Each structure stands twice: as structure tokens, then as C-alpha cells.
Short mmCIF file of N, CA and C in Angstrom, two decimals:
data_model
loop_
_atom_site.label_atom_id
_atom_site.label_comp_id
_atom_site.label_asym_id
_atom_site.label_seq_id
_atom_site.Cartn_x
_atom_site.Cartn_y
_atom_site.Cartn_z
N MET A 27 33.36 12.30 5.18
CA MET A 27 33.36 12.67 6.57
C MET A 27 32.17 12.00 7.27
N GLY A 28 32.43 10.94 7.95
CA GLY A 28 31.38 10.24 8.66
C GLY A 28 30.59 9.28 7.81
N THR A 29 30.96 9.13 6.53
CA THR A 29 30.24 8.24 5.63
C THR A 29 31.04 6.95 5.43
N PRO A 30 30.42 5.80 5.71
CA PRO A 30 31.14 4.54 5.56
C PRO A 30 31.34 4.17 4.10
N LYS A 31 32.30 3.28 3.85
CA LYS A 31 32.52 2.77 2.51
C LYS A 31 31.38 1.83 2.15
N THR A 32 30.96 1.91 0.89
CA THR A 32 29.90 1.03 0.42
C THR A 32 30.27 0.34 -0.88
N GLU A 33 31.45 0.59 -1.40
CA GLU A 33 31.85 0.00 -2.67
C GLU A 33 32.08 -1.50 -2.49
N PRO A 34 31.48 -2.34 -3.38
CA PRO A 34 31.66 -3.79 -3.25
C PRO A 34 33.07 -4.24 -3.55
N THR A 35 33.89 -3.39 -4.18
CA THR A 35 35.24 -3.78 -4.54
C THR A 35 36.27 -3.43 -3.47
N VAL A 36 35.84 -2.87 -2.35
CA VAL A 36 36.77 -2.45 -1.31
C VAL A 36 37.59 -3.64 -0.81
N ARG A 37 36.94 -4.78 -0.62
CA ARG A 37 37.62 -5.94 -0.08
C ARG A 37 36.84 -7.18 -0.50
N ASP A 38 37.57 -8.28 -0.75
CA ASP A 38 36.94 -9.56 -1.05
C ASP A 38 36.35 -10.09 0.25
N ILE A 39 35.03 -10.11 0.35
CA ILE A 39 34.34 -10.48 1.58
C ILE A 39 34.70 -11.90 2.00
N GLU A 40 34.90 -12.79 1.05
CA GLU A 40 35.22 -14.19 1.38
C GLU A 40 36.57 -14.31 2.08
N SER A 41 37.46 -13.34 1.86
CA SER A 41 38.80 -13.43 2.45
C SER A 41 38.88 -12.76 3.83
N LEU A 42 37.78 -12.19 4.29
CA LEU A 42 37.79 -11.52 5.60
C LEU A 42 38.01 -12.53 6.72
N ARG A 43 38.84 -12.17 7.66
CA ARG A 43 39.06 -13.00 8.84
C ARG A 43 39.03 -12.09 10.06
N PRO A 44 38.25 -12.45 11.07
CA PRO A 44 38.23 -11.65 12.29
C PRO A 44 39.60 -11.62 12.96
N LEU A 45 39.99 -10.46 13.46
CA LEU A 45 41.24 -10.34 14.20
C LEU A 45 40.97 -10.76 15.64
N GLU A 46 41.15 -12.03 15.91
CA GLU A 46 40.77 -12.62 17.20
C GLU A 46 41.46 -11.97 18.40
N ASN A 47 42.67 -11.46 18.21
CA ASN A 47 43.41 -10.89 19.34
C ASN A 47 43.13 -9.40 19.55
N HIS A 48 42.26 -8.84 18.73
CA HIS A 48 41.93 -7.42 18.86
C HIS A 48 40.80 -7.24 19.87
N ARG A 49 40.78 -6.10 20.54
CA ARG A 49 39.69 -5.80 21.47
C ARG A 49 38.36 -5.73 20.72
N LYS A 50 37.30 -6.06 21.42
CA LYS A 50 35.95 -5.96 20.84
C LYS A 50 35.59 -4.49 20.70
N LEU A 51 34.93 -4.16 19.61
CA LEU A 51 34.41 -2.83 19.38
C LEU A 51 32.90 -2.88 19.56
N ARG A 52 32.37 -1.89 20.21
CA ARG A 52 30.92 -1.81 20.40
C ARG A 52 30.35 -0.95 19.27
N ILE A 53 29.47 -1.56 18.47
CA ILE A 53 28.81 -0.85 17.39
C ILE A 53 27.39 -0.55 17.86
N LYS A 54 27.09 0.73 18.00
CA LYS A 54 25.76 1.17 18.46
C LYS A 54 24.94 1.62 17.25
N PHE A 55 23.63 1.51 17.37
CA PHE A 55 22.73 1.86 16.27
C PHE A 55 21.72 2.89 16.74
N SER A 56 21.39 3.82 15.84
CA SER A 56 20.30 4.76 16.13
C SER A 56 19.53 5.01 14.85
N GLY A 57 18.26 5.35 15.01
CA GLY A 57 17.41 5.63 13.86
C GLY A 57 16.46 6.77 14.16
N GLN A 58 16.33 7.68 13.20
CA GLN A 58 15.43 8.81 13.31
C GLN A 58 14.61 8.91 12.02
N VAL A 59 13.53 9.68 12.11
CA VAL A 59 12.66 9.90 10.96
C VAL A 59 12.41 11.39 10.82
N SER A 60 12.44 11.89 9.59
CA SER A 60 12.09 13.28 9.31
C SER A 60 10.66 13.55 9.77
N THR A 61 10.42 14.78 10.18
CA THR A 61 9.08 15.12 10.68
C THR A 61 7.99 15.03 9.61
N VAL A 62 8.36 15.07 8.33
CA VAL A 62 7.35 14.98 7.26
C VAL A 62 7.07 13.55 6.82
N LEU A 63 7.77 12.60 7.38
CA LEU A 63 7.58 11.18 7.03
C LEU A 63 6.82 10.50 8.16
N ASN A 64 5.64 10.02 7.86
CA ASN A 64 4.80 9.40 8.88
C ASN A 64 5.17 7.93 9.09
N TRP A 65 6.41 7.72 9.47
CA TRP A 65 6.93 6.38 9.76
C TRP A 65 7.48 6.36 11.18
N SER A 66 7.57 5.16 11.72
CA SER A 66 8.44 4.94 12.88
C SER A 66 9.61 4.11 12.36
N PHE A 67 10.77 4.30 12.96
CA PHE A 67 11.98 3.62 12.49
C PHE A 67 12.94 3.51 13.66
N LYS A 68 13.33 2.29 14.00
CA LYS A 68 14.24 2.12 15.13
C LYS A 68 15.05 0.85 14.98
N PRO A 69 16.23 0.81 15.61
CA PRO A 69 17.02 -0.42 15.57
C PRO A 69 16.35 -1.50 16.40
N GLU A 70 16.48 -2.75 15.95
CA GLU A 70 15.91 -3.86 16.72
C GLU A 70 16.86 -4.29 17.83
N GLN A 71 18.11 -3.93 17.73
CA GLN A 71 19.06 -4.12 18.83
C GLN A 71 19.83 -2.83 18.98
N ARG A 72 20.17 -2.50 20.20
CA ARG A 72 20.87 -1.24 20.47
C ARG A 72 22.33 -1.28 20.05
N GLN A 73 22.95 -2.46 20.13
CA GLN A 73 24.37 -2.57 19.82
C GLN A 73 24.77 -4.02 19.58
N VAL A 74 25.93 -4.18 18.92
CA VAL A 74 26.58 -5.48 18.77
C VAL A 74 28.06 -5.26 19.06
N SER A 75 28.75 -6.34 19.38
CA SER A 75 30.20 -6.28 19.60
C SER A 75 30.88 -7.10 18.51
N VAL A 76 31.90 -6.51 17.90
CA VAL A 76 32.65 -7.17 16.83
C VAL A 76 34.13 -6.84 16.98
N VAL A 77 34.95 -7.66 16.34
CA VAL A 77 36.36 -7.33 16.19
C VAL A 77 36.55 -6.94 14.72
N PRO A 78 37.57 -6.17 14.40
CA PRO A 78 37.82 -5.86 12.99
C PRO A 78 37.92 -7.14 12.16
N GLY A 79 37.32 -7.11 10.98
CA GLY A 79 37.32 -8.26 10.08
C GLY A 79 36.15 -9.21 10.28
N GLU A 80 35.38 -9.01 11.33
CA GLU A 80 34.22 -9.85 11.61
C GLU A 80 32.98 -9.23 10.99
N THR A 81 32.23 -10.01 10.22
CA THR A 81 30.98 -9.49 9.66
C THR A 81 29.88 -9.57 10.70
N ALA A 82 28.92 -8.66 10.56
CA ALA A 82 27.79 -8.62 11.49
C ALA A 82 26.53 -8.20 10.73
N LEU A 83 25.41 -8.63 11.25
CA LEU A 83 24.11 -8.32 10.66
C LEU A 83 23.26 -7.65 11.73
N ALA A 84 22.69 -6.52 11.39
CA ALA A 84 21.80 -5.81 12.31
C ALA A 84 20.50 -5.50 11.58
N PHE A 85 19.42 -5.36 12.35
CA PHE A 85 18.12 -5.08 11.75
C PHE A 85 17.50 -3.84 12.37
N PHE A 86 16.79 -3.12 11.51
CA PHE A 86 15.98 -1.98 11.91
C PHE A 86 14.54 -2.30 11.54
N LYS A 87 13.61 -1.77 12.31
CA LYS A 87 12.19 -1.97 12.02
C LYS A 87 11.59 -0.65 11.59
N ALA A 88 10.88 -0.69 10.44
CA ALA A 88 10.20 0.49 9.92
C ALA A 88 8.71 0.20 9.84
N HIS A 89 7.91 1.20 10.14
CA HIS A 89 6.46 1.07 10.10
C HIS A 89 5.86 2.32 9.47
N ASN A 90 5.08 2.12 8.42
CA ASN A 90 4.34 3.22 7.80
C ASN A 90 3.05 3.39 8.58
N ARG A 91 2.94 4.48 9.31
CA ARG A 91 1.78 4.71 10.17
C ARG A 91 0.62 5.38 9.43
N SER A 92 0.80 5.66 8.14
CA SER A 92 -0.24 6.37 7.39
C SER A 92 -1.17 5.39 6.66
N ASP A 93 -2.16 5.96 5.98
CA ASP A 93 -3.10 5.15 5.21
C ASP A 93 -2.78 5.22 3.71
N LYS A 94 -1.54 5.64 3.38
CA LYS A 94 -1.09 5.74 2.00
C LYS A 94 0.28 5.09 1.85
N PRO A 95 0.58 4.56 0.67
CA PRO A 95 1.96 4.08 0.44
C PRO A 95 2.92 5.27 0.48
N ILE A 96 4.08 5.06 1.07
CA ILE A 96 5.08 6.12 1.16
C ILE A 96 6.44 5.54 0.79
N VAL A 97 7.20 6.31 0.00
CA VAL A 97 8.56 5.93 -0.36
C VAL A 97 9.52 6.77 0.47
N GLY A 98 10.44 6.09 1.15
CA GLY A 98 11.43 6.78 1.96
C GLY A 98 12.84 6.44 1.52
N VAL A 99 13.76 7.28 1.90
CA VAL A 99 15.17 7.06 1.62
C VAL A 99 15.96 7.39 2.88
N ALA A 100 16.94 6.56 3.18
CA ALA A 100 17.73 6.74 4.40
C ALA A 100 19.10 7.34 4.09
N THR A 101 19.48 8.29 4.92
CA THR A 101 20.85 8.76 4.93
C THR A 101 21.50 8.19 6.19
N TYR A 102 22.82 8.12 6.19
CA TYR A 102 23.50 7.50 7.32
C TYR A 102 24.78 8.24 7.64
N ASN A 103 25.26 7.99 8.85
CA ASN A 103 26.47 8.61 9.31
C ASN A 103 27.14 7.69 10.31
N VAL A 104 28.45 7.82 10.42
CA VAL A 104 29.24 7.05 11.38
C VAL A 104 29.93 8.03 12.31
N ILE A 105 29.82 7.75 13.60
CA ILE A 105 30.45 8.59 14.62
C ILE A 105 31.30 7.69 15.51
N PRO A 106 32.54 8.03 15.78
CA PRO A 106 33.26 9.24 15.37
C PRO A 106 33.63 9.18 13.89
N GLU A 107 33.68 10.34 13.26
CA GLU A 107 33.87 10.39 11.82
C GLU A 107 35.21 9.82 11.38
N GLN A 108 36.24 9.83 12.23
CA GLN A 108 37.52 9.28 11.81
C GLN A 108 37.47 7.75 11.67
N ALA A 109 36.44 7.11 12.22
CA ALA A 109 36.28 5.66 12.07
C ALA A 109 35.52 5.29 10.80
N ALA A 110 34.86 6.28 10.18
CA ALA A 110 34.01 6.02 9.01
C ALA A 110 34.72 5.31 7.86
N PRO A 111 35.97 5.64 7.54
CA PRO A 111 36.60 4.94 6.42
C PRO A 111 36.78 3.43 6.65
N TYR A 112 36.71 3.01 7.90
CA TYR A 112 36.88 1.59 8.23
C TYR A 112 35.55 0.85 8.33
N PHE A 113 34.44 1.59 8.28
CA PHE A 113 33.11 0.98 8.40
C PHE A 113 32.61 0.64 7.00
N ASN A 114 32.49 -0.64 6.71
CA ASN A 114 32.12 -1.10 5.38
C ASN A 114 30.77 -1.80 5.39
N LYS A 115 29.86 -1.30 4.58
CA LYS A 115 28.56 -1.95 4.43
C LYS A 115 28.60 -2.87 3.23
N ILE A 116 28.19 -4.10 3.44
CA ILE A 116 28.13 -5.08 2.36
C ILE A 116 26.76 -5.04 1.71
N GLN A 117 25.75 -4.96 2.55
CA GLN A 117 24.36 -4.90 2.08
C GLN A 117 23.60 -3.99 3.04
N CYS A 118 22.74 -3.12 2.48
CA CYS A 118 22.02 -2.19 3.34
C CYS A 118 20.74 -1.71 2.67
N PHE A 119 19.71 -1.58 3.47
CA PHE A 119 18.45 -1.00 3.01
C PHE A 119 18.64 0.43 2.51
N CYS A 120 19.71 1.07 2.97
CA CYS A 120 19.95 2.47 2.63
C CYS A 120 20.50 2.65 1.22
N PHE A 121 20.82 1.56 0.54
CA PHE A 121 21.32 1.67 -0.83
C PHE A 121 20.20 2.02 -1.81
N ASP A 122 18.94 1.78 -1.43
CA ASP A 122 17.80 1.98 -2.32
C ASP A 122 16.66 2.68 -1.59
N GLU A 123 15.78 3.28 -2.35
CA GLU A 123 14.55 3.80 -1.77
C GLU A 123 13.71 2.64 -1.26
N GLN A 124 12.92 2.88 -0.24
CA GLN A 124 12.06 1.84 0.35
C GLN A 124 10.61 2.29 0.31
N GLN A 125 9.75 1.46 -0.28
CA GLN A 125 8.32 1.77 -0.28
C GLN A 125 7.62 0.90 0.75
N LEU A 126 6.86 1.54 1.61
CA LEU A 126 6.04 0.83 2.58
C LEU A 126 4.58 1.13 2.27
N ASP A 127 3.79 0.08 2.22
CA ASP A 127 2.35 0.23 2.00
C ASP A 127 1.70 0.74 3.28
N PRO A 128 0.42 1.16 3.20
CA PRO A 128 -0.26 1.66 4.41
C PRO A 128 -0.19 0.66 5.56
N GLN A 129 0.25 1.12 6.70
CA GLN A 129 0.36 0.32 7.94
C GLN A 129 1.34 -0.85 7.84
N GLU A 130 2.14 -0.89 6.78
CA GLU A 130 3.12 -1.98 6.63
C GLU A 130 4.27 -1.79 7.61
N GLU A 131 4.74 -2.90 8.15
CA GLU A 131 5.89 -2.92 9.05
C GLU A 131 6.87 -3.94 8.51
N ILE A 132 8.15 -3.54 8.36
CA ILE A 132 9.15 -4.45 7.81
C ILE A 132 10.45 -4.37 8.61
N ASP A 133 11.23 -5.44 8.51
CA ASP A 133 12.58 -5.48 9.04
C ASP A 133 13.54 -5.11 7.92
N MET A 134 14.49 -4.25 8.23
CA MET A 134 15.47 -3.78 7.25
C MET A 134 16.87 -4.15 7.73
N PRO A 135 17.59 -4.99 6.96
CA PRO A 135 18.90 -5.43 7.40
C PRO A 135 20.05 -4.52 6.93
N VAL A 136 21.11 -4.54 7.70
CA VAL A 136 22.39 -3.96 7.28
C VAL A 136 23.46 -4.99 7.65
N PHE A 137 24.26 -5.38 6.65
CA PHE A 137 25.32 -6.37 6.81
C PHE A 137 26.64 -5.60 6.64
N PHE A 138 27.53 -5.68 7.62
CA PHE A 138 28.70 -4.80 7.62
C PHE A 138 29.90 -5.48 8.28
N PHE A 139 31.05 -4.80 8.17
CA PHE A 139 32.25 -5.19 8.91
C PHE A 139 33.12 -3.96 9.11
N ILE A 140 33.99 -4.05 10.11
CA ILE A 140 35.02 -3.04 10.34
C ILE A 140 36.29 -3.57 9.67
N ASP A 141 36.86 -2.76 8.79
CA ASP A 141 38.05 -3.17 8.05
C ASP A 141 39.16 -3.56 9.02
N PRO A 142 39.83 -4.69 8.76
CA PRO A 142 40.94 -5.09 9.64
C PRO A 142 42.05 -4.04 9.75
N GLU A 143 42.16 -3.16 8.77
CA GLU A 143 43.18 -2.10 8.83
C GLU A 143 42.93 -1.12 9.97
N PHE A 144 41.72 -1.14 10.52
CA PHE A 144 41.39 -0.34 11.71
C PHE A 144 42.42 -0.63 12.82
N ALA A 145 42.80 -1.88 12.97
CA ALA A 145 43.71 -2.31 14.05
C ALA A 145 45.12 -1.75 13.89
N ALA A 146 45.51 -1.44 12.65
CA ALA A 146 46.86 -0.95 12.40
C ALA A 146 46.96 0.57 12.47
N ASP A 147 45.84 1.26 12.60
CA ASP A 147 45.84 2.72 12.60
C ASP A 147 45.95 3.23 14.04
N PRO A 148 47.05 3.87 14.39
CA PRO A 148 47.21 4.35 15.78
C PRO A 148 46.17 5.40 16.17
N LEU A 149 45.55 6.06 15.20
CA LEU A 149 44.50 7.04 15.51
C LEU A 149 43.21 6.36 15.99
N MET A 150 43.13 5.05 15.83
CA MET A 150 41.94 4.30 16.27
C MET A 150 42.13 3.66 17.65
N ASP A 151 43.32 3.83 18.24
CA ASP A 151 43.62 3.19 19.52
C ASP A 151 42.64 3.53 20.63
N ASP A 152 42.11 4.72 20.64
CA ASP A 152 41.20 5.15 21.71
C ASP A 152 39.73 4.97 21.36
N ILE A 153 39.46 4.40 20.20
CA ILE A 153 38.07 4.24 19.77
C ILE A 153 37.59 2.82 20.10
N ASP A 154 36.63 2.75 21.01
CA ASP A 154 36.04 1.47 21.40
C ASP A 154 34.57 1.38 21.01
N THR A 155 33.96 2.52 20.69
CA THR A 155 32.54 2.56 20.34
C THR A 155 32.36 3.33 19.04
N ILE A 156 31.60 2.75 18.13
CA ILE A 156 31.27 3.38 16.86
C ILE A 156 29.74 3.37 16.75
N THR A 157 29.17 4.49 16.36
CA THR A 157 27.72 4.58 16.20
C THR A 157 27.36 4.70 14.73
N LEU A 158 26.46 3.84 14.28
CA LEU A 158 25.89 3.91 12.94
C LEU A 158 24.49 4.49 13.09
N SER A 159 24.29 5.66 12.50
CA SER A 159 23.04 6.40 12.67
C SER A 159 22.36 6.60 11.32
N TYR A 160 21.05 6.37 11.28
CA TYR A 160 20.26 6.56 10.07
C TYR A 160 19.16 7.59 10.32
N THR A 161 18.84 8.34 9.26
CA THR A 161 17.66 9.19 9.27
C THR A 161 16.90 8.91 7.98
N PHE A 162 15.60 8.61 8.13
CA PHE A 162 14.74 8.37 6.96
C PHE A 162 14.03 9.68 6.59
N PHE A 163 13.97 9.95 5.29
CA PHE A 163 13.27 11.09 4.73
C PHE A 163 12.29 10.61 3.68
N LYS A 164 11.29 11.39 3.41
CA LYS A 164 10.39 11.11 2.30
C LYS A 164 11.19 11.30 1.01
N ALA A 165 11.10 10.33 0.10
CA ALA A 165 11.85 10.42 -1.17
C ALA A 165 11.35 11.60 -1.99
N ALA A 166 12.27 12.29 -2.61
CA ALA A 166 11.95 13.48 -3.41
C ALA A 166 11.00 13.11 -4.54
N GLY A 167 9.98 13.93 -4.73
CA GLY A 167 9.05 13.74 -5.82
C GLY A 167 8.10 12.57 -5.65
N ARG A 168 8.04 12.01 -4.45
CA ARG A 168 7.18 10.84 -4.22
C ARG A 168 6.01 11.19 -3.36
#
């Protein structure tokens, strides 16, 4: 529910082809941080436009504002949740814990596509905007 596919076997990435005749979808990004994590975290771009089958790369910027190394982990969600099964991440910072050294600032990429089957689903006809949202938390036991 609201969680995108992340399995590398979902589709052969090399065989993806953008559906040129499909309307553009607006993919919006948001980023939040847990109150116990002394980081800032935000998307470097507010949105991108893609058609189903088109790959896209987006970046988020994270900054450890403390004087200690901190390990964080990101959870994510896709809104509206009925679009989540079509949102496929190929590569994402959210697959692993992230350690930032004191005052370190890094760019974190997410490489994704909307499954071309999105275009064949009549329940997606009214969906023009999809939001990918992340929240960073302090990693357990760290």
C-alpha cells in the first residue's frame, strides 16, 4: 500500500521504451526528517515529468548538522497509493543505511520509472501527479 516495487527482476531495464503517445506524468518529490535525527534532507528538484516506460534520475541532498557521525535509514511512500505498484525504483539511497560524517553534505540519487502497464490500467486514467515521499530516521541501534 503506497510502496513502490524495488525488485530488480520486475522488468528488464534495457527493454524499457517510453510510451511517446502517453500524457506526461508529474512526479513530485518530498523529504522529511525524524525529530531525533539532526539532519536536513530535501529534494534538489521539486518535480520531473515522465511518460510511462521512461527512466528518470532525481537527487536529494542530505546534511548531517551534528558534530558526530550519524547513520540514517529512509522509508518511502508513493501517493496516490493505487499508483505505487507501477512506481519502480532501479537504484535508490533508501535501499541501504546511510552514514554521514559530522557536517557532511551529500547528494543521494534515486533512479526510477513508471511501468508502461500504467497506461493500460483504466484506474490510472485520472492520475496525472504521483508523489514520492521519503522520511529519514536514525538507524536502530546506531
